[in-house]
Amino acid sequence: MTDVSWQNRFADSMMRTFSPPLAMLVRGEGCYVWDDQGTQYLDFLAGIAVNSLGHAHPEVVAAVTQQIGTLSHVSNYFATPPQIELAERLKRITGAGDEGRVYFCNSGAEANEAAFKLARLNNKGHRSRIISLHDSFHGRTMGALALSGKPHMREAFEPVPGGVEHIDSTIKALEATIDNTVAALVLEPVKGEAGVIDLPAGFLKRARELCTEHGVLLIIDEIQTGVARTGAWFAYNHADILPDAVTIAKGMGGGVPIGALVTFGWASELFRRGQHGSTFAGNPLVTATANAVLGVIERDDLAANAARRGQQLREIILAFNSPLIDEVRGRGLLLGVGLTEPVALKLGAAALANGLIVNAANETSIRIAPPLIVGDAELADFTERFGRALGSL
Ligand SMILES: *Cc1c(COP(=O)(O)O)cnc(C)c1O
């Protein structure tokens, strides 16, 4: 008899780039998803900080439905109303203002590829160095991989584009590195993929000062932290600075693939006509959807909800007083639970077995990134399910 389980069909048809899937999901609503067996899970990962408004949000469904029935794609030879509306909205919420410019793309990696090309344009004849942080993650395409401070992801694919140097996430390393031979400093304000690791206090502020002093582009990768997740539109808002460019993706489309590079001030002058582009990018379908997502986040002040619920979630996790839990890192609704023992995979599996989706970012970190719409009921449900998972270890 042939085995026709979905696990085998997956293994026999999908490229071997992923580990075996944890479940076969068939439906979602709000902060919950269901698998093919009818099992319900509380989704506190939100597709890795993507489903800002949870699953099947009625206003997102309406926006997609309306737009795909009207005009879904036209190519970059034409403008469309949702595209311009979204670009204007991004200029406003990023703080890029009048001089801001927006380049649309289809993913986080593509946003960082655009940022990489932007950095190359800041060469002024002698700037060839691009600085990024050890243990950072910026995506899987070649340029994004070169920026990422994770040698094990990179090594099989070398040579990657050159000129990138990785430094420690300390103010001392910044001061020793940033000078007028540097084209750009690229960083994550909270290292999500590394297990939700915060930058040291004052780091962003000092980075801003040094980059301004030496004509270096400060490029902040807010692909995971952005769009209200940390309790402000962007994590750099907490440090009260503005970057020269910001990359955005994940949470902005509520599930449709869209990314953006937004430039500020003089950085908006660097790209010239014909120097970059993408067929799907910024089409009316995805931009209309992103407008709906950002509109709801703004109207319902989900940044404030992320700040408040994130604080509650932190307190809930610490109140377990578990000897396995060392600390809670991160901000708003992007939290990393630092464990005292390398049991994150086991804890993640136990959570799943108890109907809770969280993510083992590495052996000692659990990443939690629920939809920004979480309320009292979901937090109570989390407390119960996470408690059972912890108790089962
Ligand atoms: C996810 C992520 C990326 C890559 O985004 P993709 O859409 O997967 O290409 C880049 N940077 C950060 C900080 C991310 O979290």
mmCIF file of C-alpha atoms and ligand atoms in Angstrom:
data_model
loop_
_atom_site.group_PDB
_atom_site.id
_atom_site.type_symbol
_atom_site.label_atom_id
_atom_site.label_comp_id
_atom_site.label_asym_id
_atom_site.label_seq_id
_atom_site.Cartn_x
_atom_site.Cartn_y
_atom_site.Cartn_z
ATOM 1 C CA MET A 1 0.000 0.000 0.000
ATOM 2 C CA THR A 2 1.351 3.431 -0.844
ATOM 3 C CA ASP A 3 1.585 5.914 1.994
ATOM 4 C CA VAL A 4 -0.305 9.066 1.056
ATOM 5 C CA SER A 5 0.117 10.967 4.319
ATOM 6 C CA TRP A 6 0.683 14.699 3.830
ATOM 7 C CA GLN A 7 4.055 14.281 5.528
ATOM 8 C CA ASN A 8 5.206 11.973 2.747
ATOM 9 C CA ARG A 9 3.653 14.074 0.006
ATOM 10 C CA PHE A 10 5.458 17.102 1.470
ATOM 11 C CA ALA A 11 8.767 15.254 1.656
ATOM 12 C CA ASP A 12 8.399 13.966 -1.909
ATOM 13 C CA SER A 13 7.425 17.263 -3.499
ATOM 14 C CA MET A 14 8.902 20.174 -1.551
ATOM 15 C CA MET A 15 12.553 21.207 -1.897
ATOM 16 C CA ARG A 16 14.636 19.987 1.030
ATOM 17 C CA THR A 17 15.242 23.439 2.447
ATOM 18 C CA PHE A 18 12.903 23.194 5.453
ATOM 19 C CA SER A 19 12.648 20.855 8.409
ATOM 20 C CA PRO A 20 9.502 18.689 8.477
ATOM 21 C CA PRO A 21 6.373 20.816 9.137
ATOM 22 C CA LEU A 22 4.866 20.740 12.629
ATOM 23 C CA ALA A 23 1.286 20.315 11.475
ATOM 24 C CA MET A 24 -0.966 20.675 8.454
ATOM 25 C CA LEU A 25 -2.916 23.884 8.980
ATOM 26 C CA VAL A 26 -6.154 24.394 7.109
ATOM 27 C CA ARG A 27 -7.923 27.434 8.611
ATOM 28 C CA GLY A 28 -7.453 30.454 10.848
ATOM 29 C CA GLU A 29 -9.556 33.041 12.640
ATOM 30 C CA GLY A 30 -8.344 35.803 14.936
ATOM 31 C CA CYS A 31 -5.480 34.477 17.085
ATOM 32 C CA TYR A 32 -6.336 30.812 16.397
ATOM 33 C CA VAL A 33 -5.541 28.281 13.661
ATOM 34 C CA TRP A 34 -6.817 24.752 13.083
ATOM 35 C CA ASP A 35 -5.101 21.698 11.650
ATOM 36 C CA ASP A 36 -6.487 18.980 9.374
ATOM 37 C CA GLN A 37 -7.477 16.928 12.414
ATOM 38 C CA GLY A 38 -9.613 19.771 13.775
ATOM 39 C CA THR A 39 -7.131 20.578 16.546
ATOM 40 C CA GLN A 40 -7.173 24.248 17.538
ATOM 41 C CA TYR A 41 -3.971 26.168 18.303
ATOM 42 C CA LEU A 42 -3.453 29.555 19.889
ATOM 43 C CA ASP A 43 -1.103 31.246 17.423
ATOM 44 C CA PHE A 44 1.472 33.259 19.399
ATOM 45 C CA LEU A 45 3.924 33.352 16.501
ATOM 46 C CA ALA A 46 1.632 34.935 13.866
ATOM 47 C CA GLY A 47 3.541 33.405 10.964
ATOM 48 C CA ILE A 48 6.716 34.988 12.412
ATOM 49 C CA ALA A 49 5.348 38.456 13.115
ATOM 50 C CA VAL A 50 3.424 38.584 9.836
ATOM 51 C CA ASN A 51 -0.246 38.271 10.768
ATOM 52 C CA SER A 52 -0.503 41.616 12.558
ATOM 53 C CA LEU A 53 -4.305 41.458 12.596
ATOM 54 C CA GLY A 54 -4.473 37.700 13.166
ATOM 55 C CA HIS A 55 -6.079 35.357 10.658
ATOM 56 C CA ALA A 56 -8.943 36.104 8.264
ATOM 57 C CA HIS A 57 -9.466 39.609 9.633
ATOM 58 C CA PRO A 58 -12.715 40.854 8.038
ATOM 59 C CA GLU A 59 -11.225 44.183 6.919
ATOM 60 C CA VAL A 60 -8.251 42.449 5.272
ATOM 61 C CA VAL A 61 -10.564 39.946 3.593
ATOM 62 C CA ALA A 62 -12.714 42.822 2.326
ATOM 63 C CA ALA A 63 -9.711 44.765 0.999
ATOM 64 C CA VAL A 64 -8.273 41.759 -0.875
ATOM 65 C CA THR A 65 -11.674 40.787 -2.265
ATOM 66 C CA GLN A 66 -12.548 44.285 -3.385
ATOM 67 C CA GLN A 67 -9.157 44.954 -4.986
ATOM 68 C CA ILE A 68 -8.741 41.627 -6.794
ATOM 69 C CA GLY A 69 -12.183 42.143 -8.284
ATOM 70 C CA THR A 70 -11.160 45.612 -9.483
ATOM 71 C CA LEU A 71 -7.490 45.625 -10.549
ATOM 72 C CA SER A 72 -4.782 43.333 -9.214
ATOM 73 C CA HIS A 73 -1.684 43.993 -11.315
ATOM 74 C CA VAL A 74 -0.615 46.496 -13.953
ATOM 75 C CA SER A 75 3.267 46.581 -14.061
ATOM 76 C CA ASN A 76 5.410 49.526 -13.113
ATOM 77 C CA TYR A 77 4.615 51.297 -16.353
ATOM 78 C CA PHE A 78 1.487 52.499 -14.570
ATOM 79 C CA ALA A 79 0.516 54.038 -11.251
ATOM 80 C CA THR A 80 -2.457 52.901 -9.180
ATOM 81 C CA PRO A 81 -4.318 54.667 -6.351
ATOM 82 C CA PRO A 82 -3.521 52.126 -3.573
ATOM 83 C CA GLN A 83 0.205 52.237 -4.447
ATOM 84 C CA ILE A 84 0.478 56.007 -4.063
ATOM 85 C CA GLU A 85 -1.725 55.966 -0.955
ATOM 86 C CA LEU A 86 0.549 53.381 0.687
ATOM 87 C CA ALA A 87 3.738 55.242 -0.243
ATOM 88 C CA GLU A 88 2.342 58.432 1.296
ATOM 89 C CA ARG A 89 1.245 56.536 4.386
ATOM 90 C CA LEU A 90 4.695 54.964 4.813
ATOM 91 C CA LYS A 91 6.384 58.359 4.487
ATOM 92 C CA ARG A 92 4.142 59.612 7.290
ATOM 93 C CA ILE A 93 4.393 56.705 9.741
ATOM 94 C CA THR A 94 8.147 56.227 9.321
ATOM 95 C CA GLY A 95 8.765 59.936 9.930
ATOM 96 C CA ALA A 96 10.516 60.246 6.553
ATOM 97 C CA GLY A 97 8.351 63.263 5.773
ATOM 98 C CA ASP A 98 8.411 65.311 2.576
ATOM 99 C CA GLU A 99 11.835 64.147 1.423
ATOM 100 C CA GLY A 100 11.002 60.499 2.010
ATOM 101 C CA ARG A 101 10.735 58.072 -0.902
ATOM 102 C CA VAL A 102 9.362 54.535 -0.993
ATOM 103 C CA TYR A 103 10.531 51.562 -3.054
ATOM 104 C CA PHE A 104 8.149 48.582 -2.954
ATOM 105 C CA CYS A 105 9.226 44.951 -3.170
ATOM 106 C CA ASN A 106 7.856 41.504 -2.274
ATOM 107 C CA SER A 107 9.717 40.349 0.830
ATOM 108 C CA GLY A 108 12.101 41.279 3.591
ATOM 109 C CA ALA A 109 15.132 39.931 1.773
ATOM 110 C CA GLU A 110 14.254 42.016 -1.271
ATOM 111 C CA ALA A 111 13.892 45.130 0.856
ATOM 112 C CA ASN A 112 17.405 44.503 2.189
ATOM 113 C CA GLU A 113 18.727 43.840 -1.320
ATOM 114 C CA ALA A 114 17.416 47.280 -2.282
ATOM 115 C CA ALA A 115 19.082 48.701 0.833
ATOM 116 C CA PHE A 116 22.346 46.985 -0.123
ATOM 117 C CA LYS A 117 22.230 48.622 -3.564
ATOM 118 C CA LEU A 118 21.442 51.948 -1.891
ATOM 119 C CA ALA A 119 24.564 51.500 0.264
ATOM 120 C CA ARG A 120 26.681 50.877 -2.844
ATOM 121 C CA LEU A 121 25.423 54.176 -4.267
ATOM 122 C CA ASN A 122 26.843 55.989 -1.237
ATOM 123 C CA ASN A 123 30.374 55.243 -2.427
ATOM 124 C CA LYS A 124 31.588 58.751 -3.225
ATOM 125 C CA GLY A 125 34.611 57.086 -4.824
ATOM 126 C CA HIS A 126 36.163 55.798 -1.619
ATOM 127 C CA ARG A 127 33.505 54.247 0.588
ATOM 128 C CA SER A 128 33.478 50.502 0.059
ATOM 129 C CA ARG A 129 32.716 49.176 3.538
ATOM 130 C CA ILE A 130 29.315 48.125 4.793
ATOM 131 C CA ILE A 131 29.043 47.373 8.509
ATOM 132 C CA SER A 132 26.565 44.962 10.036
ATOM 133 C CA LEU A 133 26.285 43.153 13.386
ATOM 134 C CA HIS A 134 27.404 39.683 14.434
ATOM 135 C CA ASP A 135 24.478 37.287 14.826
ATOM 136 C CA SER A 136 22.116 39.538 12.860
ATOM 137 C CA PHE A 137 19.651 38.209 10.298
ATOM 138 C CA HIS A 138 18.728 40.097 7.142
ATOM 139 C CA GLY A 139 17.396 37.393 4.811
ATOM 140 C CA ARG A 140 18.422 34.510 2.545
ATOM 141 C CA THR A 141 19.174 36.049 -0.852
ATOM 142 C CA MET A 142 22.848 36.633 -1.651
ATOM 143 C CA GLY A 143 23.097 40.283 -0.646
ATOM 144 C CA ALA A 144 20.928 39.827 2.432
ATOM 145 C CA LEU A 145 23.014 36.779 3.323
ATOM 146 C CA ALA A 146 26.190 38.854 3.032
ATOM 147 C CA LEU A 147 24.655 41.358 5.463
ATOM 148 C CA SER A 148 23.566 38.641 7.928
ATOM 149 C CA GLY A 149 25.996 37.986 10.754
ATOM 150 C CA LYS A 150 25.457 34.237 10.669
ATOM 151 C CA PRO A 151 28.445 32.511 9.017
ATOM 152 C CA HIS A 152 26.812 29.052 9.092
ATOM 153 C CA MET A 153 24.004 30.282 6.810
ATOM 154 C CA ARG A 154 26.478 31.904 4.446
ATOM 155 C CA GLU A 155 29.361 29.505 4.088
ATOM 156 C CA ALA A 156 27.813 27.037 1.632
ATOM 157 C CA PHE A 157 27.016 29.879 -0.767
ATOM 158 C CA GLU A 158 30.223 31.879 -0.803
ATOM 159 C CA PRO A 159 31.348 34.000 -2.495
ATOM 160 C CA VAL A 160 28.594 36.406 -1.463
ATOM 161 C CA PRO A 161 28.729 40.100 -2.438
ATOM 162 C CA GLY A 162 31.808 41.626 -0.824
ATOM 163 C CA GLY A 163 32.615 44.559 1.367
ATOM 164 C CA VAL A 164 30.509 43.611 4.390
ATOM 165 C CA GLU A 165 32.158 43.490 7.829
ATOM 166 C CA HIS A 166 30.459 42.290 10.993
ATOM 167 C CA ILE A 167 31.094 43.870 14.383
ATOM 168 C CA ASP A 168 30.018 43.241 17.970
ATOM 169 C CA SER A 169 26.845 44.945 19.167
ATOM 170 C CA THR A 170 28.686 47.330 21.481
ATOM 171 C CA ILE A 171 29.084 51.093 21.425
ATOM 172 C CA LYS A 172 32.839 50.560 21.669
ATOM 173 C CA ALA A 173 32.856 48.489 18.453
ATOM 174 C CA LEU A 174 30.730 51.130 16.725
ATOM 175 C CA GLU A 175 33.118 53.906 17.716
ATOM 176 C CA ALA A 176 36.103 51.885 16.529
ATOM 177 C CA THR A 177 34.533 51.132 13.137
ATOM 178 C CA ILE A 178 32.380 53.965 11.830
ATOM 179 C CA ASP A 179 34.439 56.445 9.808
ATOM 180 C CA ASN A 180 34.373 58.024 6.366
ATOM 181 C CA THR A 181 35.408 54.821 4.597
ATOM 182 C CA VAL A 182 32.046 53.299 5.526
ATOM 183 C CA ALA A 183 29.084 53.514 3.140
ATOM 184 C CA ALA A 184 26.403 52.137 5.444
ATOM 185 C CA LEU A 185 25.664 50.663 8.845
ATOM 186 C CA VAL A 186 22.895 48.056 8.648
ATOM 187 C CA LEU A 187 21.272 46.775 11.830
ATOM 188 C CA GLU A 188 18.265 45.165 13.470
ATOM 189 C CA PRO A 189 17.052 47.217 16.461
ATOM 190 C CA VAL A 190 16.165 43.946 18.186
ATOM 191 C CA LYS A 191 17.788 40.791 16.805
ATOM 192 C CA GLY A 192 14.692 38.680 16.247
ATOM 193 C CA GLU A 193 16.063 35.606 14.552
ATOM 194 C CA ALA A 194 18.929 35.433 17.047
ATOM 195 C CA GLY A 195 16.371 34.853 19.810
ATOM 196 C CA VAL A 196 15.052 38.382 20.396
ATOM 197 C CA ILE A 197 18.239 40.050 21.602
ATOM 198 C CA ASP A 198 18.082 43.735 22.555
ATOM 199 C CA LEU A 199 20.817 46.180 21.569
ATOM 200 C CA PRO A 200 22.667 47.817 24.466
ATOM 201 C CA ALA A 201 21.137 51.020 25.883
ATOM 202 C CA GLY A 202 22.227 54.074 23.896
ATOM 203 C CA PHE A 203 23.423 52.008 20.917
ATOM 204 C CA LEU A 204 20.986 53.417 18.338
ATOM 205 C CA LYS A 205 21.524 56.974 19.514
ATOM 206 C CA ARG A 206 25.317 56.610 19.210
ATOM 207 C CA ALA A 207 24.954 54.901 15.830
ATOM 208 C CA ARG A 208 22.874 57.850 14.645
ATOM 209 C CA GLU A 209 25.489 60.370 15.843
ATOM 210 C CA LEU A 210 28.422 58.537 14.273
ATOM 211 C CA CYS A 211 26.665 57.938 10.953
ATOM 212 C CA THR A 212 25.658 61.599 10.716
ATOM 213 C CA GLU A 213 29.180 62.734 11.578
ATOM 214 C CA HIS A 214 30.815 60.553 8.909
ATOM 215 C CA GLY A 215 28.234 60.633 6.083
ATOM 216 C CA VAL A 216 27.360 56.961 6.626
ATOM 217 C CA LEU A 217 23.877 55.695 5.770
ATOM 218 C CA LEU A 218 22.127 54.365 8.873
ATOM 219 C CA ILE A 219 19.924 51.579 7.519
ATOM 220 C CA ILE A 220 17.591 50.007 10.066
ATOM 221 C CA ASP A 221 16.054 46.632 9.311
ATOM 222 C CA GLU A 222 12.579 46.787 10.883
ATOM 223 C CA ILE A 223 11.296 43.796 8.958
ATOM 224 C CA GLN A 224 10.467 41.957 12.194
ATOM 225 C CA THR A 225 10.266 44.830 14.702
ATOM 226 C CA GLY A 226 8.312 47.321 12.589
ATOM 227 C CA VAL A 227 4.648 48.113 12.026
ATOM 228 C CA ALA A 228 3.706 48.594 15.706
ATOM 229 C CA ARG A 229 5.054 45.258 16.941
ATOM 230 C CA THR A 230 7.308 46.708 19.649
ATOM 231 C CA GLY A 231 4.699 49.200 20.853
ATOM 232 C CA ALA A 232 5.594 52.044 18.465
ATOM 233 C CA TRP A 233 5.338 52.225 14.678
ATOM 234 C CA PHE A 234 9.056 51.403 14.515
ATOM 235 C CA ALA A 235 11.556 50.311 17.151
ATOM 236 C CA TYR A 236 13.780 53.312 16.359
ATOM 237 C CA ASN A 237 10.973 55.513 17.736
ATOM 238 C CA HIS A 238 11.853 54.246 21.230
ATOM 239 C CA ALA A 239 15.389 55.623 20.789
ATOM 240 C CA ASP A 240 13.999 58.894 19.455
ATOM 241 C CA ILE A 241 16.095 58.795 16.286
ATOM 242 C CA LEU A 242 15.393 58.549 12.559
ATOM 243 C CA PRO A 243 17.388 56.343 10.179
ATOM 244 C CA ASP A 244 18.465 57.278 6.641
ATOM 245 C CA ALA A 245 16.639 54.224 5.374
ATOM 246 C CA VAL A 246 14.350 51.594 6.864
ATOM 247 C CA THR A 247 13.365 48.203 5.497
ATOM 248 C CA ILE A 248 9.875 46.900 6.218
ATOM 249 C CA ALA A 249 8.047 43.684 5.305
ATOM 250 C CA LYS A 250 6.550 40.923 7.502
ATOM 251 C CA GLY A 251 3.732 42.595 9.490
ATOM 252 C CA MET A 252 2.894 45.215 6.906
ATOM 253 C CA GLY A 253 0.817 43.045 4.572
ATOM 254 C CA GLY A 254 -1.061 41.011 7.166
ATOM 255 C CA GLY A 255 -0.184 37.882 5.153
ATOM 256 C CA VAL A 256 0.215 39.099 1.577
ATOM 257 C CA PRO A 257 3.829 39.322 0.361
ATOM 258 C CA ILE A 258 4.981 42.923 0.396
ATOM 259 C CA GLY A 259 8.093 44.761 1.494
ATOM 260 C CA ALA A 260 9.421 48.280 1.248
ATOM 261 C CA LEU A 261 12.555 50.364 1.496
ATOM 262 C CA VAL A 262 11.856 53.873 2.745
ATOM 263 C CA THR A 263 14.582 56.493 2.429
ATOM 264 C CA PHE A 264 14.944 59.741 4.365
ATOM 265 C CA GLY A 265 16.501 63.071 3.398
ATOM 266 C CA TRP A 266 19.641 62.883 1.219
ATOM 267 C CA ALA A 267 19.326 59.088 0.940
ATOM 268 C CA SER A 268 16.272 59.694 -1.275
ATOM 269 C CA GLU A 269 18.544 61.240 -3.905
ATOM 270 C CA LEU A 270 20.759 58.170 -4.411
ATOM 271 C CA PHE A 271 18.762 55.884 -6.707
ATOM 272 C CA ARG A 272 18.459 57.012 -10.317
ATOM 273 C CA ARG A 273 15.889 56.017 -12.930
ATOM 274 C CA GLY A 274 16.450 52.448 -14.143
ATOM 275 C CA GLN A 275 18.674 51.347 -11.258
ATOM 276 C CA HIS A 276 16.202 49.017 -9.536
ATOM 277 C CA GLY A 277 12.827 47.407 -10.049
ATOM 278 C CA SER A 278 10.589 44.368 -9.667
ATOM 279 C CA THR A 279 7.608 43.118 -11.666
ATOM 280 C CA PHE A 280 5.155 42.292 -8.866
ATOM 281 C CA ALA A 281 6.312 44.998 -6.501
ATOM 282 C CA GLY A 282 3.754 47.459 -5.191
ATOM 283 C CA ASN A 283 0.932 46.095 -7.273
ATOM 284 C CA PRO A 284 -2.573 47.294 -6.374
ATOM 285 C CA LEU A 285 -3.556 43.987 -4.754
ATOM 286 C CA VAL A 286 -0.812 43.970 -2.125
ATOM 287 C CA THR A 287 -0.729 47.719 -1.571
ATOM 288 C CA ALA A 288 -4.510 47.875 -1.059
ATOM 289 C CA THR A 289 -4.163 45.068 1.485
ATOM 290 C CA ALA A 290 -1.313 46.818 3.298
ATOM 291 C CA ASN A 291 -3.366 50.027 3.392
ATOM 292 C CA ALA A 292 -6.153 48.089 5.102
ATOM 293 C CA VAL A 293 -3.721 46.525 7.613
ATOM 294 C CA LEU A 294 -1.988 49.802 8.464
ATOM 295 C CA GLY A 295 -5.335 51.596 8.589
ATOM 296 C CA VAL A 296 -6.673 49.220 11.244
ATOM 297 C CA ILE A 297 -3.418 49.356 13.235
ATOM 298 C CA GLU A 298 -3.646 53.144 13.290
ATOM 299 C CA ARG A 299 -7.392 53.455 13.914
ATOM 300 C CA ASP A 300 -7.392 50.909 16.761
ATOM 301 C CA ASP A 301 -4.033 52.117 18.161
ATOM 302 C CA LEU A 302 -2.607 48.605 18.102
ATOM 303 C CA ALA A 303 0.833 50.016 18.922
ATOM 304 C CA ALA A 304 -0.551 50.922 22.338
ATOM 305 C CA ASN A 305 -2.146 47.477 22.577
ATOM 306 C CA ALA A 306 1.200 45.865 21.700
ATOM 307 C CA ALA A 307 2.941 47.855 24.445
ATOM 308 C CA ARG A 308 0.302 47.045 27.062
ATOM 309 C CA ARG A 309 -0.234 43.374 26.133
ATOM 310 C CA GLY A 310 3.500 42.852 25.811
ATOM 311 C CA GLN A 311 4.011 44.082 29.361
ATOM 312 C CA GLN A 312 1.236 41.779 30.593
ATOM 313 C CA LEU A 313 2.702 38.852 28.700
ATOM 314 C CA ARG A 314 6.131 39.490 30.198
ATOM 315 C CA GLU A 315 4.600 39.507 33.690
ATOM 316 C CA ILE A 316 2.645 36.317 32.991
ATOM 317 C CA ILE A 317 5.804 34.494 31.861
ATOM 318 C CA LEU A 318 7.886 35.686 34.813
ATOM 319 C CA ALA A 319 5.081 34.844 37.273
ATOM 320 C CA PHE A 320 5.505 31.134 36.492
ATOM 321 C CA ASN A 321 8.709 31.446 38.513
ATOM 322 C CA SER A 322 10.057 28.506 36.576
ATOM 323 C CA PRO A 323 13.688 27.541 37.188
ATOM 324 C CA LEU A 324 13.850 27.022 33.397
ATOM 325 C CA ILE A 325 13.146 30.687 32.685
ATOM 326 C CA ASP A 326 16.080 33.028 32.978
ATOM 327 C CA GLU A 327 14.754 36.281 31.506
ATOM 328 C CA VAL A 328 12.270 37.835 29.118
ATOM 329 C CA ARG A 329 13.830 39.994 26.399
ATOM 330 C CA GLY A 330 12.406 42.202 23.674
ATOM 331 C CA ARG A 331 9.730 44.819 23.624
ATOM 332 C CA GLY A 332 5.988 45.025 23.046
ATOM 333 C CA LEU A 333 4.736 41.894 21.341
ATOM 334 C CA LEU A 334 8.162 40.668 20.222
ATOM 335 C CA LEU A 335 9.434 38.737 23.213
ATOM 336 C CA GLY A 336 12.248 36.259 23.727
ATOM 337 C CA VAL A 337 12.150 33.898 26.668
ATOM 338 C CA GLY A 338 15.729 33.117 27.648
ATOM 339 C CA LEU A 339 16.011 29.622 29.119
ATOM 340 C CA THR A 340 18.509 28.386 31.699
ATOM 341 C CA GLU A 341 18.908 25.061 29.855
ATOM 342 C CA PRO A 342 18.980 24.171 26.120
ATOM 343 C CA VAL A 343 15.393 22.901 26.076
ATOM 344 C CA ALA A 344 13.747 25.381 23.699
ATOM 345 C CA LEU A 345 12.930 22.716 21.090
ATOM 346 C CA LYS A 346 11.388 20.495 23.756
ATOM 347 C CA LEU A 347 9.409 23.390 25.201
ATOM 348 C CA GLY A 348 8.228 24.431 21.729
ATOM 349 C CA ALA A 349 7.049 20.882 21.046
ATOM 350 C CA ALA A 350 5.333 20.704 24.441
ATOM 351 C CA ALA A 351 3.587 23.994 23.716
ATOM 352 C CA LEU A 352 2.355 22.651 20.368
ATOM 353 C CA ALA A 353 1.127 19.472 22.060
ATOM 354 C CA ASN A 354 -0.840 21.761 24.389
ATOM 355 C CA GLY A 355 -2.352 23.767 21.550
ATOM 356 C CA LEU A 356 0.052 26.711 21.572
ATOM 357 C CA ILE A 357 2.287 27.928 18.741
ATOM 358 C CA VAL A 358 5.507 29.630 19.816
ATOM 359 C CA ASN A 359 8.962 29.319 18.248
ATOM 360 C CA ALA A 360 12.273 27.905 19.414
ATOM 361 C CA ALA A 361 14.546 30.521 17.816
ATOM 362 C CA ASN A 362 17.582 28.609 19.099
ATOM 363 C CA GLU A 363 18.391 26.055 21.819
ATOM 364 C CA THR A 364 17.900 28.486 24.690
ATOM 365 C CA SER A 365 15.330 30.968 23.349
ATOM 366 C CA ILE A 366 11.605 30.863 22.775
ATOM 367 C CA ARG A 367 10.296 33.613 20.502
ATOM 368 C CA ILE A 368 6.783 34.903 21.072
ATOM 369 C CA ALA A 369 5.134 37.255 18.567
ATOM 370 C CA PRO A 370 1.339 37.090 18.733
ATOM 371 C CA PRO A 371 -1.014 39.082 16.504
ATOM 372 C CA LEU A 372 -1.239 42.730 17.622
ATOM 373 C CA ILE A 373 -4.950 42.252 18.353
ATOM 374 C CA VAL A 374 -4.438 39.965 21.394
ATOM 375 C CA GLY A 375 -6.704 40.710 24.346
ATOM 376 C CA ASP A 376 -7.511 39.394 27.810
ATOM 377 C CA ALA A 377 -9.059 36.146 26.571
ATOM 378 C CA GLU A 378 -6.008 35.175 24.499
ATOM 379 C CA LEU A 379 -3.606 36.061 27.319
ATOM 380 C CA ALA A 380 -5.609 33.907 29.737
ATOM 381 C CA ASP A 381 -5.549 31.077 27.210
ATOM 382 C CA PHE A 382 -1.794 31.519 26.752
ATOM 383 C CA THR A 383 -1.265 31.359 30.518
ATOM 384 C CA GLU A 384 -3.053 28.041 30.695
ATOM 385 C CA ARG A 385 -1.473 26.424 27.644
ATOM 386 C CA PHE A 386 2.066 27.672 28.289
ATOM 387 C CA GLY A 387 1.745 26.645 31.933
ATOM 388 C CA ARG A 388 0.800 23.120 30.927
ATOM 389 C CA ALA A 389 3.710 22.958 28.472
ATOM 390 C CA LEU A 390 6.208 24.186 31.098
ATOM 391 C CA GLY A 391 4.799 21.749 33.661
ATOM 392 C CA SER A 392 5.218 18.827 31.265
ATOM 393 C CA LEU A 393 8.994 19.236 30.871
HETATM 394 C C1 LIG B 1 12.398 37.834 8.303
HETATM 395 C C2 LIG B 1 13.469 38.833 8.259
HETATM 396 C C3 LIG B 1 14.128 39.149 7.072
HETATM 397 C C4 LIG B 1 13.867 38.409 5.781
HETATM 398 O O1 LIG B 1 12.562 38.572 5.344
HETATM 399 P P1 LIG B 1 11.966 37.556 4.249
HETATM 400 O O2 LIG B 1 10.612 38.112 3.950
HETATM 401 O O3 LIG B 1 11.954 36.211 4.877
HETATM 402 O O4 LIG B 1 12.866 37.596 3.073
HETATM 403 C C5 LIG B 1 15.087 40.142 7.089
HETATM 404 N N1 LIG B 1 15.379 40.798 8.226
HETATM 405 C C6 LIG B 1 14.766 40.525 9.390
HETATM 406 C C7 LIG B 1 15.123 41.305 10.607
HETATM 407 C C8 LIG B 1 13.803 39.531 9.458
HETATM 408 O O5 LIG B 1 13.212 39.235 10.614
#
